[in-house]
Tab-separated table of C-alpha atoms in Angstrom:
chain	number	residue	atom	x	y	z
G	1	MET	CA	81.332	76.155	92.737
G	2	ARG	CA	84.811	77.598	93.244
G	3	GLU	CA	85.833	76.556	89.736
G	4	LEU	CA	83.512	79.282	88.413
G	5	LEU	CA	85.670	82.007	89.957
G	6	PRO	CA	87.778	83.882	87.368
G	7	VAL	CA	90.607	84.028	89.920
G	8	PRO	CA	90.896	80.892	92.115
G	9	GLU	CA	90.340	81.528	95.831
G	10	ALA	CA	89.672	85.228	95.185
G	11	SER	CA	86.648	87.415	94.538
G	12	CYS	CA	86.084	90.237	92.078
G	13	PHE	CA	84.839	92.488	94.902
G	14	LEU	CA	87.409	95.276	95.209
G	15	SER	CA	87.398	98.144	97.683
G	16	LEU	CA	89.131	101.334	98.758
G	17	LEU	CA	89.013	102.613	102.347
G	18	LEU	CA	88.947	106.407	102.670
G	19	LEU	CA	89.708	107.934	106.058
G	20	PRO	CA	88.187	111.352	106.809
G	21	LYS	CA	90.565	114.158	105.933
G	22	ALA	CA	92.136	115.935	108.897
G	23	ALA	CA	90.991	119.548	109.202
G	24	ASP	CA	94.146	120.576	111.079
G	25	GLY	CA	97.679	119.371	111.687
G	26	SER	CA	96.882	117.985	115.140
G	27	ASN	CA	94.501	115.346	113.736
G	28	THR	CA	91.865	116.266	116.316
G	29	ARG	CA	89.374	117.706	113.827
G	30	TYR	CA	88.169	115.988	110.680
G	31	ASN	CA	86.090	117.022	107.705
G	32	SER	CA	82.499	115.838	107.560
G	33	LEU	CA	81.257	112.457	106.400
G	34	GLU	CA	79.789	114.161	103.333
G	35	ASP	CA	83.285	115.365	102.405
G	36	THR	CA	84.647	111.799	102.619
G	37	LEU	CA	81.788	110.503	100.460
G	38	ALA	CA	82.448	113.244	97.899
G	39	ARG	CA	86.146	112.302	97.733
G	40	ALA	CA	85.207	108.634	97.236
G	41	ASP	CA	82.914	109.622	94.377
G	42	ALA	CA	85.613	111.838	92.854
G	43	TRP	CA	88.210	109.029	93.049
G	44	LEU	CA	85.925	106.594	91.220
G	45	LEU	CA	84.880	109.097	88.540
G	46	SER	CA	88.496	110.145	88.001
G	47	SER	CA	89.572	106.498	87.667
G	48	GLN	CA	86.901	105.829	85.052
G	49	ALA	CA	87.802	109.013	83.161
G	50	SER	CA	91.454	107.876	83.100
G	51	GLY	CA	90.417	104.652	81.365
G	52	VAL	CA	90.416	102.255	84.333
G	53	PRO	CA	87.690	99.661	83.523
G	54	VAL	CA	85.828	99.598	86.853
G	55	VAL	CA	82.195	100.103	87.848
G	56	PHE	CA	80.566	101.148	91.112
G	57	MET	CA	79.135	98.474	93.420
G	58	ASN	CA	78.382	99.969	96.832
G	59	VAL	CA	79.536	102.422	99.474
G	60	GLN	CA	79.358	102.085	103.250
G	61	THR	CA	80.631	103.748	106.397
G	62	GLU	CA	83.132	101.846	108.504
G	63	ALA	CA	83.668	102.543	112.211
G	64	LEU	CA	87.280	102.604	113.426
G	65	LEU	CA	87.871	102.826	117.185
G	66	THR	CA	90.594	105.030	118.651
G	67	LYS	CA	91.449	106.466	122.057
G	68	ILE	CA	90.835	110.206	122.417
G	69	SER	CA	91.596	112.753	125.114
G	70	GLY	CA	91.679	116.456	125.867
G	71	GLU	CA	89.606	118.872	123.822
G	72	THR	CA	88.625	116.162	121.351
G	73	ALA	CA	87.064	114.102	124.134
G	74	VAL	CA	85.234	117.104	125.595
G	75	SER	CA	83.720	118.087	122.249
G	76	THR	CA	82.703	114.602	121.136
G	77	VAL	CA	81.814	112.620	124.260
G	78	ASN	CA	79.619	115.149	126.080
G	79	MET	CA	76.554	114.759	123.891
G	80	ALA	CA	73.418	114.563	125.961
G	81	SER	CA	70.638	116.095	123.877
G	82	LEU	CA	68.749	114.852	120.851
G	83	SER	CA	70.065	117.805	118.856
G	84	ASP	CA	73.624	116.633	119.525
G	85	LEU	CA	72.730	113.141	118.341
G	86	ALA	CA	71.231	114.569	115.160
G	87	GLY	CA	74.484	116.409	114.504
G	88	MET	CA	76.375	113.122	114.619
G	89	ALA	CA	74.751	112.009	111.360
G	90	ASN	CA	77.329	113.934	109.316
G	91	ALA	CA	80.217	113.810	111.805
G	92	SER	CA	83.395	111.911	110.966
G	93	LEU	CA	84.404	111.586	114.622
G	94	TYR	CA	82.290	111.057	117.704
G	95	GLY	CA	83.077	109.626	121.105
G	96	PHE	CA	81.742	107.809	124.131
G	97	GLU	CA	82.976	106.860	127.572
G	98	ASP	CA	83.309	103.169	128.398
G	99	TYR	CA	82.639	101.513	131.766
G	100	HIS	CA	86.184	102.252	132.931
G	101	GLY	CA	85.927	105.962	132.195
G	102	VAL	CA	88.130	105.807	129.097
G	103	ASP	CA	87.146	108.136	126.271
G	104	ILE	CA	86.775	106.166	123.033
G	105	GLY	CA	86.584	107.863	119.656
G	106	VAL	CA	84.809	106.423	116.632
G	107	VAL	CA	86.233	107.541	113.295
G	108	ARG	CA	83.749	107.090	110.460
G	109	ALA	CA	85.639	106.054	107.356
G	110	VAL	CA	84.069	105.279	103.979
G	111	ARG	CA	84.634	102.018	102.120
G	112	LEU	CA	83.997	102.213	98.387
G	113	TRP	CA	83.234	98.893	96.702
G	114	TYR	CA	83.874	98.527	92.983
G	115	THR	CA	84.469	95.731	90.492
G	116	PRO	CA	86.065	95.250	87.055
G	117	ALA	CA	83.674	96.045	84.223
G	118	ALA	CA	84.178	92.545	82.745
G	119	GLY	CA	86.010	90.605	85.443
G	120	GLU	CA	89.711	89.755	85.534
G	121	ALA	CA	91.814	87.828	83.035
G	122	ALA	CA	95.202	86.168	83.440
G	123	LEU	CA	98.255	86.021	81.199
G	124	GLU	CA	101.309	83.954	82.023
G	125	LEU	CA	104.765	85.155	81.065
G	126	ARG	CA	107.090	82.205	80.490
G	127	LEU	CA	110.778	82.958	80.605
G	128	ARG	CA	113.421	81.308	78.443
G	129	GLN	CA	117.169	81.212	78.610
G	130	GLY	CA	118.435	84.225	76.701
G	131	ASP	CA	115.517	86.544	77.489
G	132	THR	CA	116.970	89.966	78.238
G	133	ARG	CA	113.720	91.743	79.103
G	134	LEU	CA	110.092	90.987	79.808
G	135	GLY	CA	109.227	93.467	77.071
G	136	PHE	CA	106.741	95.920	78.561
G	137	ALA	CA	106.641	99.132	80.582
G	138	ILE	CA	104.453	99.975	83.571
G	139	SER	CA	103.172	103.326	84.808
G	140	ARG	CA	100.832	104.515	87.552
G	141	THR	CA	97.693	106.612	87.352
G	142	GLU	CA	96.951	109.539	89.615
G	143	GLU	CA	94.426	107.333	91.442
G	144	GLY	CA	97.027	104.659	92.270
G	145	PHE	CA	96.427	102.011	89.577
G	146	ILE	CA	99.390	100.282	87.895
G	147	TYR	CA	98.956	99.757	84.150
G	148	VAL	CA	100.923	98.518	81.143
G	149	SER	CA	101.845	101.651	79.221
G	150	SER	CA	103.978	100.154	76.418
G	151	VAL	CA	104.736	96.718	74.979
G	152	ALA	CA	107.641	95.702	72.756
G	153	GLU	CA	106.697	95.293	69.112
G	154	GLU	CA	106.535	91.959	67.324
G	155	GLY	CA	109.886	90.577	66.317
G	156	THR	CA	111.780	92.211	69.179
G	157	PRO	CA	114.428	89.644	70.188
G	158	GLY	CA	114.856	88.425	73.756
G	159	VAL	CA	111.500	89.524	75.217
G	160	ALA	CA	108.940	87.285	76.930
G	161	SER	CA	105.896	89.452	76.198
G	162	ALA	CA	105.961	88.478	72.511
G	163	ARG	CA	104.996	84.892	73.437
G	164	SER	CA	102.241	85.709	75.932
G	165	GLY	CA	99.686	87.668	73.905
G	166	LEU	CA	100.329	90.823	75.920
G	167	LEU	CA	100.874	92.953	72.812
G	168	GLU	CA	97.479	91.984	71.359
G	169	LEU	CA	95.752	92.668	74.684
G	170	HIS	CA	97.448	96.059	74.963
G	171	ARG	CA	96.364	96.966	71.426
G	172	ALA	CA	92.779	95.936	72.226
G	173	ALA	CA	92.822	98.194	75.290
G	174	ARG	CA	94.032	101.144	73.234
G	175	ARG	CA	91.338	100.565	70.612
G	176	ALA	CA	88.725	100.634	73.381
G	177	SER	CA	90.305	103.757	74.964
G	178	LYS	CA	91.000	101.792	78.142
G	179	LEU	CA	94.076	101.280	80.278
G	180	LEU	CA	95.488	97.771	80.656
G	181	VAL	CA	95.426	97.817	84.461
G	182	LEU	CA	97.308	95.234	86.513
G	183	SER	CA	95.182	93.848	89.337
G	184	ARG	CA	97.461	91.032	90.575
G	185	VAL	CA	101.077	90.013	90.102
G	186	GLY	CA	101.761	86.398	90.968
G	187	GLY	CA	98.373	86.214	92.695
G	188	GLU	CA	99.040	89.233	94.945
G	189	LYS	CA	96.827	92.306	94.583
G	190	VAL	CA	98.576	95.451	93.388
G	191	LEU	CA	95.582	97.797	93.604
G	192	PRO	CA	95.287	100.948	95.752
G	193	TRP	CA	93.718	100.092	99.105
G	194	MET	CA	93.450	103.196	101.310
G	195	VAL	CA	93.401	107.006	101.406
G	196	SER	CA	94.958	108.435	104.573
G	197	THR	CA	93.791	111.387	106.686
G	198	ALA	CA	96.371	113.516	104.850
G	199	GLY	CA	94.747	112.687	101.508
G	200	ASN	CA	97.501	110.299	100.351
G	201	VAL	CA	96.590	107.214	98.326
G	202	LYS	CA	98.268	104.076	99.663
G	203	CYS	CA	99.327	102.004	96.670
G	204	PHE	CA	102.132	100.019	95.064
G	205	ASP	CA	104.963	101.788	93.283
G	206	THR	CA	106.380	100.977	89.868
G	207	VAL	CA	109.981	100.636	91.080
G	208	SER	CA	109.293	97.834	93.574
G	209	LEU	CA	107.096	96.000	91.062
G	210	SER	CA	109.851	96.322	88.462
G	211	GLN	CA	112.244	94.808	90.979
G	212	LYS	CA	109.941	91.862	91.684
G	213	LEU	CA	109.362	91.134	88.000
G	214	SER	CA	113.069	91.436	87.221
G	215	LEU	CA	113.831	88.831	89.898
G	216	HIS	CA	111.490	86.424	88.128
G	217	ARG	CA	113.289	87.089	84.855
G	218	HIS	CA	116.707	86.454	86.375
G	219	ALA	CA	115.474	83.181	87.922
G	220	LEU	CA	113.586	82.154	84.736
G	221	ARG	CA	110.446	81.693	86.809
G	222	PRO	CA	107.066	82.104	85.034
G	223	ILE	CA	104.792	84.762	86.474
G	224	THR	CA	101.041	85.244	86.089
G	225	LEU	CA	99.642	88.735	85.580
G	226	HIS	CA	95.963	89.544	86.104
G	227	PHE	CA	94.292	92.481	84.390
G	228	LEU	CA	91.040	94.387	84.879
G	229	MET	CA	88.924	93.684	81.802
G	230	TRP	CA	86.450	95.889	79.929
G	231	ASP	CA	85.053	93.369	77.392
G	232	ARG	CA	83.542	90.032	78.459
G	233	ASP	CA	83.997	88.434	75.035
G	234	LEU	CA	87.669	89.351	75.031
G	235	ALA	CA	88.080	88.119	78.606
G	236	ALA	CA	86.405	84.804	77.724
G	237	ALA	CA	88.810	84.308	74.812
G	238	LEU	CA	91.817	84.469	77.138
G	239	PRO	CA	92.891	81.345	79.064
G	240	ARG	CA	91.468	81.031	82.569
G	241	ASP	CA	93.729	80.466	85.549
G	242	ALA	CA	92.703	76.810	85.567
G	243	ASP	CA	93.870	76.492	81.947
G	244	VAL	CA	97.307	77.948	82.636
G	245	GLU	CA	99.802	75.154	82.900
G	246	LYS	CA	101.421	75.198	86.327
G	247	PRO	CA	104.879	73.618	86.571
G	248	PRO	CA	105.670	71.410	89.574
G	249	PRO	CA	107.042	73.331	92.559
G	250	SER	CA	110.783	73.640	92.592
G	251	VAL	CA	113.336	75.254	94.840
G	252	LEU	CA	115.101	78.150	93.161
G	253	LEU	CA	117.459	80.596	94.797
G	254	LEU	CA	116.302	84.060	93.816
G	255	PRO	CA	119.074	86.612	93.441
G	256	SER	CA	119.387	89.328	96.033
G	257	PRO	CA	117.730	92.644	95.097
G	258	LEU	CA	121.203	94.168	95.144
G	259	ASP	CA	122.236	91.781	92.355
G	260	VAL	CA	119.618	93.141	89.951
G	261	ALA	CA	121.258	95.135	87.208
G	262	ALA	CA	120.592	98.846	87.340
G	263	ASP	CA	119.253	98.921	83.783
G	264	ASP	CA	116.500	96.452	84.757
G	265	LEU	CA	114.836	99.140	86.834
G	266	ASP	CA	113.696	102.609	85.941
G	267	GLY	CA	113.795	104.923	88.915
G	268	PRO	CA	116.058	106.641	91.415
G	269	GLY	CA	116.739	103.445	93.384
G	270	LEU	CA	115.262	100.450	95.138
G	271	ALA	CA	112.076	100.844	97.145
G	272	SER	CA	111.737	100.128	100.845
G	273	LYS	CA	111.296	96.570	102.094
G	274	ASP	CA	107.532	96.962	102.346
G	275	SER	CA	106.551	98.657	99.109
G	276	ARG	CA	102.901	98.680	100.123
G	277	ASP	CA	103.663	101.401	102.659
G	278	SER	CA	104.453	103.819	99.858
G	279	SER	CA	101.991	106.601	99.212
G	280	PHE	CA	101.577	109.683	97.099
G	281	ARG	CA	99.217	112.589	96.747
G	282	PHE	CA	96.565	113.030	94.081
G	283	GLN	CA	98.521	115.904	92.547
G	284	ASN	CA	102.133	116.410	91.413
G	285	ILE	CA	102.547	112.934	89.916
G	286	ASP	CA	105.216	112.775	87.230
G	287	LEU	CA	106.628	109.263	86.899
G	288	PRO	CA	108.360	107.870	83.805
G	289	ASP	CA	107.499	104.487	82.340
G	290	SER	CA	109.294	101.569	83.992
G	291	TRP	CA	110.551	99.294	81.226
G	292	LEU	CA	111.103	95.650	82.138
């Protein structure tokens, strides 16, 4: 049955975990569960309005345990009446005392489940000696999605995108008023995965992805890109992962990130070692395209 999966060994069930927003700087008070649900709804609606081809699947609360003390413990653990229990229905933080007398807090996060409107599709970029660029630019939406914002035109010399069908796919996305959103790079997810208590979206950044893709170009290693699709007929016309020819494994020495030429990247500098720790707020996003 696994051969029916659009992406081998992976599902099309995607999710975003939203932590309740802190009501003060001490992180002892949090906004209500209803507020977290409203922010989850707003994130999904904003993503769809931006052109990200995703649809709603489900939403659920998720209990995260933490140790609490002081005023937080007094206000959340000492609940003895039925009226207090009724008030917990919309609370983002409640507590209890375990058998050892330790005050345990339960933070109620919200997990939003969504899926691509028409599944995922893969394109493989094959590098050749003499390629100077991959031939496309990436940008990031306010909601944390990475998408292909520009592709080199036909006839541009020394670009790998001209041989992959990426230009045609990008044109189809523009005709449908959709964004060509990257879901995986080399099999690794590059989608936003969490919203912190400060309201920051945890996601990948364009600079670190540019660095990773540039390393593949320098080493002439093919790389598979997965995209969120909006049209099932178009997705079916693209080669499946099983149809993509996979070369035998070989040992290649990738160049150090410091060896990557500065003009391969578009940004103030290299990202941190763990790019997934990067985050940004919903507002004040002004990032240029990262050409590869």
